[in-house]
Amino acid sequence: MSMRKVAVVGAGMTKFVRRAQETPKELSWQASRMALQSCELTMDDIEAVCLGTAPDAFDGVHMNGEYLSDGAGAWRKPYMRSYVGGGTGVFVPIQGWYHVASGLFDVVLVLAEEKMSSFYPHAQAAFLTIFDHTTERALKPNLLWIFALEMNRYMTTYGISKEDIARVSVLHKHNAAKHPCALLGDADITVEDVLNSETLAWPVQRLDVSPVSDGAVAIILAAEHIAKRITDKPVWIEGVGWSLDTAYWTNRDLVYPRYVEYAARQAYEMAGITEPRKQIHIAEPYDPFDYKALHHLEGLQLAERGKAVELYISGAAALDGDMPVCPSGGLLGVGNPIAAAGLMKIAELFWQLRGEAGDRQVAGAPRRGVAQAWGDLMQVGTVVIMGR
Amino acid sequence: MILLERNPQAPRAWLGNLPVTSRYTFGLGGERFFRAIKDEGKILGTHCPKCERTYVPATIYCERCLGKLDEWVDVGSTGAVHTYTLLYENYDGSPREEPEIIAFVSMGDGGIVHRLGEIDPEEVEIGLEVEVVFKPKSERQGSILDIVHFRPVA
């Protein structure tokens, strides 16, 4: 298979906030414009636009992709929205990647937006209707209790304490305190704070969970010959992968995310990575809940099963550790405007690999990183490997 | 069989719903656009000097070049009927004796979709010059319904 090399050449993001005054279109425009300005391109240079946004219910506009199109810069251009639930933010750059790798387009704008505050009274209610109307909805399930069930199974299987899982939330919120766009950065938060926070659905407590947020992120992708003209620091998309597990809870392994493993293996093979723990220098696993970062690190083959928490206990996951995890601050710290949160991880790798991450720059001039998201009916894994 | 008659052969079913309530913000552009309607009885557009377009309703960015727009202009109170339709049924499907007239009124390089009033349906035609009729200032709430309708220019 002959595919062209594709680089990320620019990135921009809005602040992630609890409730934005901007409309979803305006958030999209702000991020798109910042991404263009970051690499001194104009819309005349953009040949196609890829959009990611999660359920229409959040922005409160049916056919939200079409609604957002003018803020996304789609006017008179090839344009398509992709959607794999929470996995969207790391899938939409994959969509952009194949637009360029295929040779169809040389320069593509990739945008992800979410305005969850529109959903009233709380965005969680948007999830009441994603479950099977015959077997599950009558019990009024929401994502918090679904993940509480999974977290309990994970921690019990491996004998991991809630104290140790809380370290994830603490580290990510510490990192987010250094991110200028973060909603819940907190340099002083402790494990005790997490353990003392309100219990929502045991074992999930308030500070185990990422916040509902509004925001948008955009990146610019370019083919190799163009990328080298735009910047002397292109960051290459070296591998991509995605995989879907069964939609049935009862048929899925709750302890180990096979869907992440399969997506990661696809991406690693494309990138020529045989020993991810040595060849990956930064990890941005999807962390809407603290245990989920651990779950996903194991699926990404960056830790043995049940052992990801040791990266946090040993300090390896810290900004100056051997395997920095979520240097951005992740969803737990920067915020979780669903699709935008995934693309935020791609933007973070872009800034980290160029040495432009400011106070949260990881040590040791990293050469390669992995970003991952997860979603759909809790069963899709999306993975992107980026390197310089 | 009429639409709502029960079909004895139909599979057993029960009712559910997708309960969605949204609270929308005006946005940065909408805030200024609707304040001008509410407080001043004016319709504002924004002009993109690069693309030579005036957007109505006003937006804070140009959809063509994604440039930031800060040239706000009062586009006046009149426009031409670009196209129109006559609604002979109500929202619930019941018939109307007099049709409701919905028109797209050109203003700037965009325009406003609204009702036409104070005119006989037979007299409406494409190209007709119409003017905006606002509610009294004390009743305006910052809504597109602060415009009662457009009517023929006297």
Coordinates of C-alpha atoms in Angstrom, one line a residue:
Chain A
M1 CA 0.0 0.0 0.0
S2 CA 1.5 3.3 -1.1
M3 CA 0.6 6.2 1.2
R4 CA 2.1 9.6 1.5
K5 CA 3.6 11.0 4.7
V6 CA 1.4 13.4 6.5
A7 CA 2.4 16.0 9.1
V8 CA 0.7 18.1 11.6
V9 CA 1.8 21.7 10.9
G10 CA -0.4 23.8 13.0
A11 CA -2.8 23.7 16.0
G12 CA -5.1 25.9 18.0
M13 CA -7.5 25.6 20.8
T14 CA -10.0 27.6 22.8
K15 CA -10.1 27.6 26.5
F16 CA -12.1 24.7 27.9
V17 CA -14.8 26.3 30.1
R18 CA -17.9 25.2 32.0
R19 CA -20.3 27.4 30.0
A20 CA -19.2 29.4 27.0
Q21 CA -21.0 32.5 25.8
E22 CA -19.8 31.7 22.2
T23 CA -22.1 29.6 20.0
P24 CA -20.8 26.2 18.9
K25 CA -20.1 27.9 15.5
E26 CA -18.1 30.7 17.1
L27 CA -16.0 28.2 19.2
S28 CA -15.3 26.3 16.0
W29 CA -14.2 29.5 14.2
Q30 CA -12.0 30.5 17.1
A31 CA -10.1 27.2 17.0
S32 CA -9.9 27.1 13.2
R33 CA -8.6 30.6 13.0
M34 CA -5.9 30.0 15.7
A35 CA -4.8 26.8 13.9
L36 CA -4.4 28.7 10.6
Q37 CA -2.6 31.6 12.3
S38 CA -0.2 29.2 14.0
C39 CA 1.2 28.2 10.7
E40 CA 0.5 31.3 8.7
L41 CA -2.0 29.8 6.3
T42 CA -5.3 31.1 5.0
M43 CA -8.5 29.4 4.0
D44 CA -7.2 29.7 0.4
D45 CA -4.6 27.1 1.3
I46 CA -7.1 24.6 2.8
E47 CA -8.4 22.0 0.4
A48 CA -10.8 20.1 2.6
V49 CA -12.2 20.1 6.1
C50 CA -12.8 17.3 8.5
L51 CA -15.1 17.8 11.5
G52 CA -15.5 15.9 14.7
T53 CA -18.3 16.5 17.1
A54 CA -20.1 14.0 19.5
P55 CA -23.9 13.5 19.9
D56 CA -26.0 16.3 18.4
A57 CA -27.8 16.5 21.7
F58 CA -24.9 18.4 23.4
D59 CA -24.9 21.4 21.0
G60 CA -28.6 21.0 20.8
V61 CA -28.7 21.1 17.0
H62 CA -29.8 18.2 15.0
M63 CA -27.3 17.6 12.1
N64 CA -24.7 19.5 14.0
G65 CA -22.0 18.9 11.5
E66 CA -23.9 20.9 8.9
Y67 CA -24.7 23.6 11.5
L68 CA -21.0 24.0 12.4
S69 CA -19.8 24.0 8.8
D70 CA -19.4 27.7 8.4
G71 CA -17.4 28.1 11.6
A72 CA -15.3 25.2 10.5
G73 CA -14.3 26.8 7.2
A74 CA -16.2 24.3 5.1
W75 CA -17.6 26.9 2.7
R76 CA -17.3 25.5 -0.9
K77 CA -14.9 22.8 0.2
P78 CA -15.1 19.0 0.5
Y79 CA -16.3 18.5 4.1
M80 CA -17.3 15.6 6.2
R81 CA -18.1 14.9 9.8
S82 CA -17.0 11.8 11.5
Y83 CA -18.5 10.4 14.6
V84 CA -17.5 7.6 16.9
G85 CA -18.8 9.0 20.2
G86 CA -16.1 9.8 22.7
G87 CA -13.5 8.3 20.3
T88 CA -14.2 11.0 17.7
G89 CA -11.5 13.4 18.8
V90 CA -8.8 11.0 17.9
F91 CA -10.7 9.6 14.9
V92 CA -11.2 12.9 13.1
P93 CA -7.4 13.4 12.7
I94 CA -7.3 9.8 11.3
Q95 CA -10.0 10.9 8.8
G96 CA -7.8 13.9 8.0
W97 CA -4.8 11.7 7.7
Y98 CA -6.3 9.4 5.0
H99 CA -7.6 12.5 3.1
V100 CA -3.9 13.5 2.7
A101 CA -2.1 10.1 2.8
S102 CA -4.3 8.9 -0.1
G103 CA -3.2 11.8 -2.3
L104 CA -6.6 13.3 -2.6
F105 CA -5.7 16.6 -0.8
D106 CA -2.4 18.3 0.2
V107 CA -3.7 20.5 3.1
V108 CA -6.6 19.7 5.3
L109 CA -8.1 21.5 8.3
V110 CA -9.3 19.2 11.1
L111 CA -11.6 20.5 13.8
A112 CA -13.4 19.1 16.8
E113 CA -16.0 21.0 18.8
E114 CA -18.4 20.4 21.7
K115 CA -20.6 22.6 23.7
M116 CA -22.0 20.4 26.4
S117 CA -23.5 23.2 28.5
S118 CA -26.4 23.6 26.1
F119 CA -27.9 20.4 27.4
Y120 CA -30.2 21.2 30.2
P121 CA -30.2 20.6 33.1
H122 CA -27.0 18.4 32.8
A123 CA -25.2 16.8 29.9
Q124 CA -25.3 13.4 31.6
A125 CA -28.9 13.2 30.7
A126 CA -28.0 13.1 27.0
F127 CA -26.8 9.5 27.7
L128 CA -30.1 8.3 29.1
T129 CA -31.2 7.4 25.6
I130 CA -28.1 5.6 24.2
F131 CA -29.0 2.4 25.9
D132 CA -31.1 -0.5 24.7
H133 CA -34.7 0.7 24.9
T134 CA -36.0 -2.8 25.9
T135 CA -33.4 -4.3 28.2
E136 CA -31.7 -1.3 29.9
R137 CA -33.5 2.1 29.6
A138 CA -36.2 1.2 32.0
L139 CA -33.6 1.2 34.7
K140 CA -32.5 4.8 33.8
P141 CA -28.8 4.0 33.4
N142 CA -26.3 6.8 32.9
L143 CA -22.6 6.7 32.2
L144 CA -21.6 7.3 35.8
W145 CA -23.0 4.1 37.0
I146 CA -22.0 2.2 33.9
F147 CA -18.4 3.2 34.6
A148 CA -18.7 2.6 38.3
L149 CA -19.5 -1.0 37.3
E150 CA -16.5 -1.2 35.1
M151 CA -14.2 0.5 37.6
N152 CA -15.3 -1.9 40.4
R153 CA -14.6 -4.9 38.2
Y154 CA -11.1 -3.5 37.2
M155 CA -9.9 -2.6 40.7
T156 CA -11.3 -5.7 42.3
T157 CA -9.7 -8.0 39.7
Y158 CA -6.2 -6.6 40.3
G159 CA -6.6 -5.5 43.9
I160 CA -5.9 -1.8 43.1
S161 CA -6.9 0.6 45.9
K162 CA -9.0 3.7 45.3
E163 CA -6.1 5.7 46.9
D164 CA -3.8 4.6 44.1
I165 CA -6.3 5.2 41.4
A166 CA -6.8 8.7 42.8
R167 CA -3.1 9.4 42.0
V168 CA -4.1 9.6 38.4
S169 CA -6.6 12.4 38.9
V170 CA -4.1 14.2 41.1
L171 CA -1.3 14.1 38.6
H172 CA -3.4 15.1 35.7
K173 CA -4.9 18.0 37.5
H174 CA -1.4 19.1 38.6
N175 CA -0.3 19.0 35.0
A176 CA -3.4 21.0 33.9
A177 CA -2.5 23.8 36.3
K178 CA 0.2 24.5 33.7
H179 CA -2.1 24.5 30.7
P180 CA -3.4 28.0 29.8
C181 CA -6.7 26.5 28.4
A182 CA -7.5 24.2 31.3
L183 CA -10.8 24.3 33.3
L184 CA -9.8 22.1 36.3
G185 CA -6.1 22.5 36.8
D186 CA -5.2 22.4 40.4
A187 CA -1.6 22.6 41.6
D188 CA -2.5 21.8 45.2
I189 CA -5.0 18.9 44.9
T190 CA -4.2 15.8 46.9
V191 CA -5.3 12.1 47.0
E192 CA -7.2 13.0 50.2
D193 CA -9.2 15.6 48.2
V194 CA -10.2 13.0 45.7
L195 CA -11.2 10.5 48.3
N196 CA -13.2 13.1 50.2
S197 CA -15.1 14.3 47.2
E198 CA -18.8 13.5 46.8
T199 CA -19.6 9.9 46.0
L200 CA -21.6 9.8 42.8
A201 CA -21.9 6.0 42.0
W202 CA -19.5 4.0 44.1
P203 CA -16.6 3.6 43.5
V204 CA -16.8 6.8 41.3
Q205 CA -16.4 10.0 43.3
R206 CA -16.7 13.6 42.0
L207 CA -12.9 14.1 41.5
D208 CA -12.5 10.7 39.7
V209 CA -14.5 12.2 36.8
S210 CA -13.6 14.8 34.2
P211 CA -15.8 17.9 34.0
V212 CA -18.5 18.7 31.5
S213 CA -17.0 21.4 29.3
D214 CA -17.3 23.6 26.2
G215 CA -14.5 24.0 23.8
A216 CA -12.9 23.5 20.3
V217 CA -9.6 22.4 18.9
A218 CA -8.2 22.5 15.4
I219 CA -5.1 21.2 13.7
I220 CA -3.8 21.5 10.1
L221 CA -2.5 18.5 8.3
A222 CA -0.2 18.7 5.2
A223 CA 1.4 16.3 2.8
E224 CA 5.2 16.0 3.1
H225 CA 6.2 18.3 0.2
I226 CA 4.0 21.1 1.5
A227 CA 4.7 20.5 5.2
K228 CA 8.4 21.1 4.7
R229 CA 7.6 24.5 3.1
I230 CA 5.3 25.5 5.9
T231 CA 7.5 24.6 8.9
D232 CA 10.9 23.3 9.8
K233 CA 9.3 21.4 12.7
P234 CA 6.6 19.2 11.1
V235 CA 5.3 16.5 13.4
W236 CA 4.5 13.3 11.5
I237 CA 1.5 11.1 11.9
E238 CA 3.4 7.8 12.0
G239 CA 0.6 5.4 12.7
V240 CA -3.2 5.2 13.1
G241 CA -5.5 2.6 14.3
W242 CA -9.1 2.0 15.3
S243 CA -11.2 -0.9 16.4
L244 CA -14.7 -1.7 17.7
D245 CA -15.6 -4.3 20.3
T246 CA -19.1 -5.7 20.8
A247 CA -22.0 -3.4 21.7
Y248 CA -23.1 -5.8 24.4
W249 CA -21.8 -5.1 27.9
T250 CA -22.3 -8.7 28.8
N251 CA -20.1 -9.9 26.0
R252 CA -17.1 -7.6 26.6
D253 CA -14.0 -7.9 28.9
L254 CA -14.5 -5.1 31.4
V255 CA -11.1 -5.5 32.9
Y256 CA -9.0 -5.2 29.7
P257 CA -9.9 -3.0 26.7
R258 CA -9.3 -5.3 23.8
Y259 CA -10.6 -2.6 21.5
V260 CA -7.7 -0.3 22.5
E261 CA -5.2 -3.1 22.1
Y262 CA -6.3 -3.9 18.5
A263 CA -6.3 -0.2 17.6
A264 CA -2.9 0.3 19.1
R265 CA -1.4 -2.8 17.4
Q266 CA -2.6 -1.4 14.0
A267 CA -1.0 1.9 14.7
Y268 CA 2.2 0.5 16.1
E269 CA 2.6 -1.8 13.1
M270 CA 2.2 1.1 10.7
A271 CA 4.7 3.2 12.7
G272 CA 7.2 0.3 12.9
I273 CA 7.0 0.2 16.7
T274 CA 7.9 -3.2 18.2
E275 CA 8.6 -2.2 21.7
P276 CA 6.1 0.5 22.6
R277 CA 7.4 1.0 26.2
K278 CA 10.8 2.0 24.8
Q279 CA 9.8 3.7 21.6
I280 CA 6.9 5.8 22.9
H281 CA 8.1 8.8 25.0
I282 CA 4.8 10.5 25.8
A283 CA 1.3 8.9 26.4
E284 CA -2.0 10.7 26.1
P285 CA -4.4 8.0 27.0
Y286 CA -8.1 8.9 27.2
D287 CA -8.9 9.8 30.8
P288 CA -12.6 10.7 31.3
F289 CA -12.3 8.8 34.6
D290 CA -9.0 8.2 36.5
Y291 CA -9.2 4.4 36.3
K292 CA -9.8 4.7 32.5
A293 CA -6.3 6.2 32.0
L294 CA -4.9 3.0 33.7
H295 CA -7.2 0.7 31.6
H296 CA -6.1 2.4 28.4
L297 CA -2.4 2.4 29.2
E298 CA -2.6 -1.3 29.5
G299 CA -4.5 -1.6 26.2
L300 CA -1.9 0.5 24.6
Q301 CA 0.7 -2.0 25.8
L302 CA 2.5 0.6 27.9
A303 CA 2.0 -1.4 31.1
E304 CA 1.3 -5.0 32.0
R305 CA -2.3 -5.8 32.9
G306 CA -3.2 -4.4 36.2
K307 CA 0.2 -2.6 36.5
A308 CA -0.4 0.8 34.9
V309 CA -0.9 2.3 38.3
E310 CA 2.8 1.6 39.1
L311 CA 3.7 4.3 36.5
Y312 CA 2.0 6.8 38.8
I313 CA 3.3 5.3 42.1
S314 CA 6.9 5.2 40.8
G315 CA 6.8 8.7 39.3
A316 CA 7.3 7.5 35.7
A317 CA 4.1 9.1 34.7
A318 CA 5.2 12.6 35.8
L319 CA 6.4 15.3 33.5
D320 CA 10.0 14.5 34.3
G321 CA 9.4 10.7 34.4
D322 CA 10.4 8.0 31.9
M323 CA 6.8 7.7 30.5
P324 CA 5.0 11.0 31.0
V325 CA 1.2 10.4 31.0
C326 CA -1.2 13.2 30.0
P327 CA 1.3 16.0 30.3
S328 CA -1.6 18.2 28.9
G329 CA -3.6 17.5 32.1
G330 CA -5.9 15.3 30.2
L331 CA -9.7 15.3 30.3
L332 CA -9.5 15.2 34.1
G333 CA -7.6 18.5 34.2
V334 CA -8.1 20.4 31.0
G335 CA -11.7 19.4 30.6
N336 CA -13.8 17.1 28.6
P337 CA -15.7 18.7 25.7
I338 CA -16.0 15.3 24.2
A339 CA -14.7 15.5 20.6
A340 CA -12.5 18.5 21.3
A341 CA -10.9 16.7 24.3
G342 CA -9.6 13.9 22.1
L343 CA -8.2 16.4 19.5
M344 CA -6.6 18.3 22.4
K345 CA -4.4 15.3 23.0
I346 CA -3.2 15.4 19.4
A347 CA -2.5 19.1 19.7
E348 CA -0.6 18.4 23.0
L349 CA 1.6 15.8 21.2
F350 CA 2.2 18.4 18.5
W351 CA 3.3 21.0 21.0
Q352 CA 5.3 18.6 23.2
L353 CA 7.2 17.1 20.2
R354 CA 8.1 20.6 18.9
G355 CA 9.3 21.6 22.4
E356 CA 6.5 24.3 22.6
A357 CA 4.6 23.1 25.7
G358 CA 5.8 25.7 28.0
D359 CA 5.8 24.9 31.7
R360 CA 4.4 21.4 31.1
Q361 CA 7.1 20.5 28.6
V362 CA 8.2 16.9 29.3
A363 CA 11.9 16.2 29.9
G364 CA 14.3 14.6 27.5
A365 CA 13.4 16.0 24.0
P366 CA 10.8 13.3 23.3
R367 CA 10.7 11.9 19.8
R368 CA 7.4 10.0 19.7
G369 CA 4.1 10.0 21.4
V370 CA 0.7 8.2 21.4
A371 CA -2.7 9.7 21.8
Q372 CA -5.8 7.5 22.3
A373 CA -9.5 8.0 22.8
W374 CA -12.4 5.7 23.4
G375 CA -16.1 5.9 22.9
D376 CA -19.2 4.9 20.9
L377 CA -21.1 2.6 23.2
M378 CA -18.0 2.3 25.4
Q379 CA -16.4 -0.1 22.9
V380 CA -14.3 1.8 20.3
G381 CA -10.6 2.5 20.5
T382 CA -8.9 5.2 18.4
V383 CA -5.1 5.6 18.4
V384 CA -2.7 8.0 16.7
I385 CA 1.1 7.8 16.9
M386 CA 3.0 11.0 16.2
G387 CA 6.8 11.6 15.9
R388 CA 9.4 14.0 14.7
Chain B
M1 CA -57.3 3.1 6.3
I2 CA -56.5 6.5 7.6
L3 CA -53.2 7.3 9.1
L4 CA -54.1 7.2 12.8
E5 CA -56.5 4.2 12.7
R6 CA -55.2 1.2 14.6
N7 CA -53.9 -1.7 12.6
P8 CA -54.8 -5.0 14.4
Q9 CA -51.9 -6.7 12.6
A10 CA -49.3 -4.2 13.9
P11 CA -46.6 -5.6 16.2
R12 CA -46.9 -4.8 19.9
A13 CA -45.3 -1.5 20.8
W14 CA -44.8 0.8 23.6
L15 CA -44.0 4.5 23.8
G16 CA -40.7 6.0 24.9
N17 CA -39.2 9.4 24.3
L18 CA -35.8 11.2 23.9
P19 CA -36.2 14.0 26.4
V20 CA -34.0 16.9 25.3
T21 CA -34.1 20.4 26.7
S22 CA -31.4 22.9 25.5
R23 CA -30.4 26.3 26.7
Y24 CA -28.8 28.3 23.9
T25 CA -26.5 31.3 24.2
F26 CA -26.7 34.2 21.7
G27 CA -23.0 34.0 21.1
L28 CA -20.7 36.9 20.7
G29 CA -22.3 38.0 17.4
G30 CA -25.9 37.2 18.4
E31 CA -25.5 39.2 21.6
R32 CA -24.8 42.4 19.7
F33 CA -27.3 41.7 16.8
F34 CA -30.2 41.0 19.2
R35 CA -29.3 43.9 21.5
A36 CA -29.6 46.3 18.5
I37 CA -33.0 44.9 17.7
K38 CA -34.2 45.1 21.3
D39 CA -32.7 48.5 22.4
E40 CA -32.5 50.4 19.1
G41 CA -34.8 48.8 16.7
K42 CA -32.0 48.3 14.2
I43 CA -30.9 45.4 12.1
L44 CA -27.1 45.0 12.0
G45 CA -24.8 43.3 9.6
T46 CA -21.1 42.8 9.6
H47 CA -18.9 43.5 6.6
C48 CA -15.9 41.6 5.4
P49 CA -13.7 44.0 3.4
K50 CA -11.6 41.1 2.0
C51 CA -14.5 39.1 0.6
E52 CA -16.7 42.2 0.0
R53 CA -19.7 40.6 1.7
T54 CA -22.1 42.0 4.3
Y55 CA -23.5 39.3 6.5
V56 CA -27.1 39.6 7.8
P57 CA -27.7 38.5 10.5
A58 CA -24.4 39.8 11.7
T59 CA -21.7 37.3 12.5
I60 CA -18.3 37.8 14.1
Y61 CA -16.4 35.9 11.4
C62 CA -16.5 35.6 7.6
E63 CA -17.5 32.1 6.6
R64 CA -15.4 32.5 3.4
C65 CA -12.0 33.6 4.7
L66 CA -12.6 33.0 8.5
G67 CA -11.4 36.6 9.1
K68 CA -12.6 38.4 12.2
L69 CA -15.3 40.9 11.4
D70 CA -15.5 44.1 13.3
E71 CA -17.1 46.4 10.8
W72 CA -20.7 46.6 12.0
V73 CA -23.2 48.3 9.8
D74 CA -26.9 49.3 10.1
V75 CA -28.4 47.7 7.0
G76 CA -31.6 49.8 7.3
S77 CA -35.2 48.7 7.8
T78 CA -36.1 47.7 4.3
G79 CA -35.4 44.9 1.8
A80 CA -36.8 43.1 -1.2
V81 CA -38.8 39.8 -1.1
H82 CA -36.3 37.3 -2.5
T83 CA -38.8 34.5 -2.4
Y84 CA -41.9 33.6 -0.4
T85 CA -44.4 30.9 0.4
L86 CA -48.1 30.8 1.5
L87 CA -48.9 28.4 4.3
Y88 CA -52.4 26.9 4.0
E89 CA -52.1 24.5 6.9
N90 CA -51.2 25.1 10.6
Y91 CA -48.4 23.4 12.4
D92 CA -50.8 20.7 13.6
G93 CA -52.1 20.0 10.1
S94 CA -55.4 21.9 10.5
P95 CA -56.4 24.1 7.5
R96 CA -56.2 27.9 7.6
E97 CA -58.8 30.2 6.1
E98 CA -56.1 32.8 5.3
P99 CA -52.6 31.7 4.5
E100 CA -49.6 32.7 6.6
I101 CA -47.0 34.4 4.4
I102 CA -43.4 33.5 5.0
A103 CA -40.7 35.4 3.0
F104 CA -37.0 35.6 2.7
V105 CA -36.2 39.3 2.8
S106 CA -32.9 40.3 1.3
M107 CA -30.7 42.6 3.4
G108 CA -27.0 43.2 2.9
D109 CA -25.7 40.0 1.2
G110 CA -27.9 37.9 3.4
G111 CA -31.3 38.5 4.8
I112 CA -34.0 37.5 7.2
V113 CA -36.7 34.8 7.0
H114 CA -39.9 36.1 8.6
R115 CA -43.6 36.7 8.2
L116 CA -45.2 39.2 5.9
G117 CA -48.2 41.1 7.2
E118 CA -50.5 44.0 6.4
I119 CA -50.7 42.7 2.8
D120 CA -53.2 40.6 0.8
P121 CA -51.6 37.2 -0.1
E122 CA -52.5 37.9 -3.8
E123 CA -50.5 41.0 -3.7
V124 CA -47.2 39.4 -2.6
E125 CA -44.6 39.1 -5.4
I126 CA -40.9 38.5 -5.6
G127 CA -39.1 41.8 -5.7
L128 CA -41.6 43.5 -3.5
E129 CA -40.0 46.2 -1.3
V130 CA -40.9 45.5 2.4
E131 CA -40.0 47.1 5.7
V132 CA -39.5 45.7 9.2
V133 CA -42.2 46.2 11.8
F134 CA -40.9 45.8 15.4
K135 CA -42.9 45.2 18.5
P136 CA -43.1 48.3 20.8
K137 CA -39.8 48.7 22.6
S138 CA -41.3 47.9 26.0
E139 CA -42.3 44.4 24.7
R140 CA -39.1 43.5 23.0
Q141 CA -37.1 40.7 24.6
G142 CA -34.1 40.3 22.3
S143 CA -35.7 37.6 20.1
I144 CA -36.3 37.2 16.4
L145 CA -40.0 37.5 17.3
D146 CA -39.3 41.1 18.4
I147 CA -39.9 41.6 14.7
V148 CA -43.7 41.3 14.2
H149 CA -43.4 40.9 10.5
F150 CA -42.4 42.8 7.3
R151 CA -44.9 44.9 5.5
P152 CA -45.0 46.6 2.1
V153 CA -43.1 49.9 2.1
A154 CA -45.7 52.6 2.2

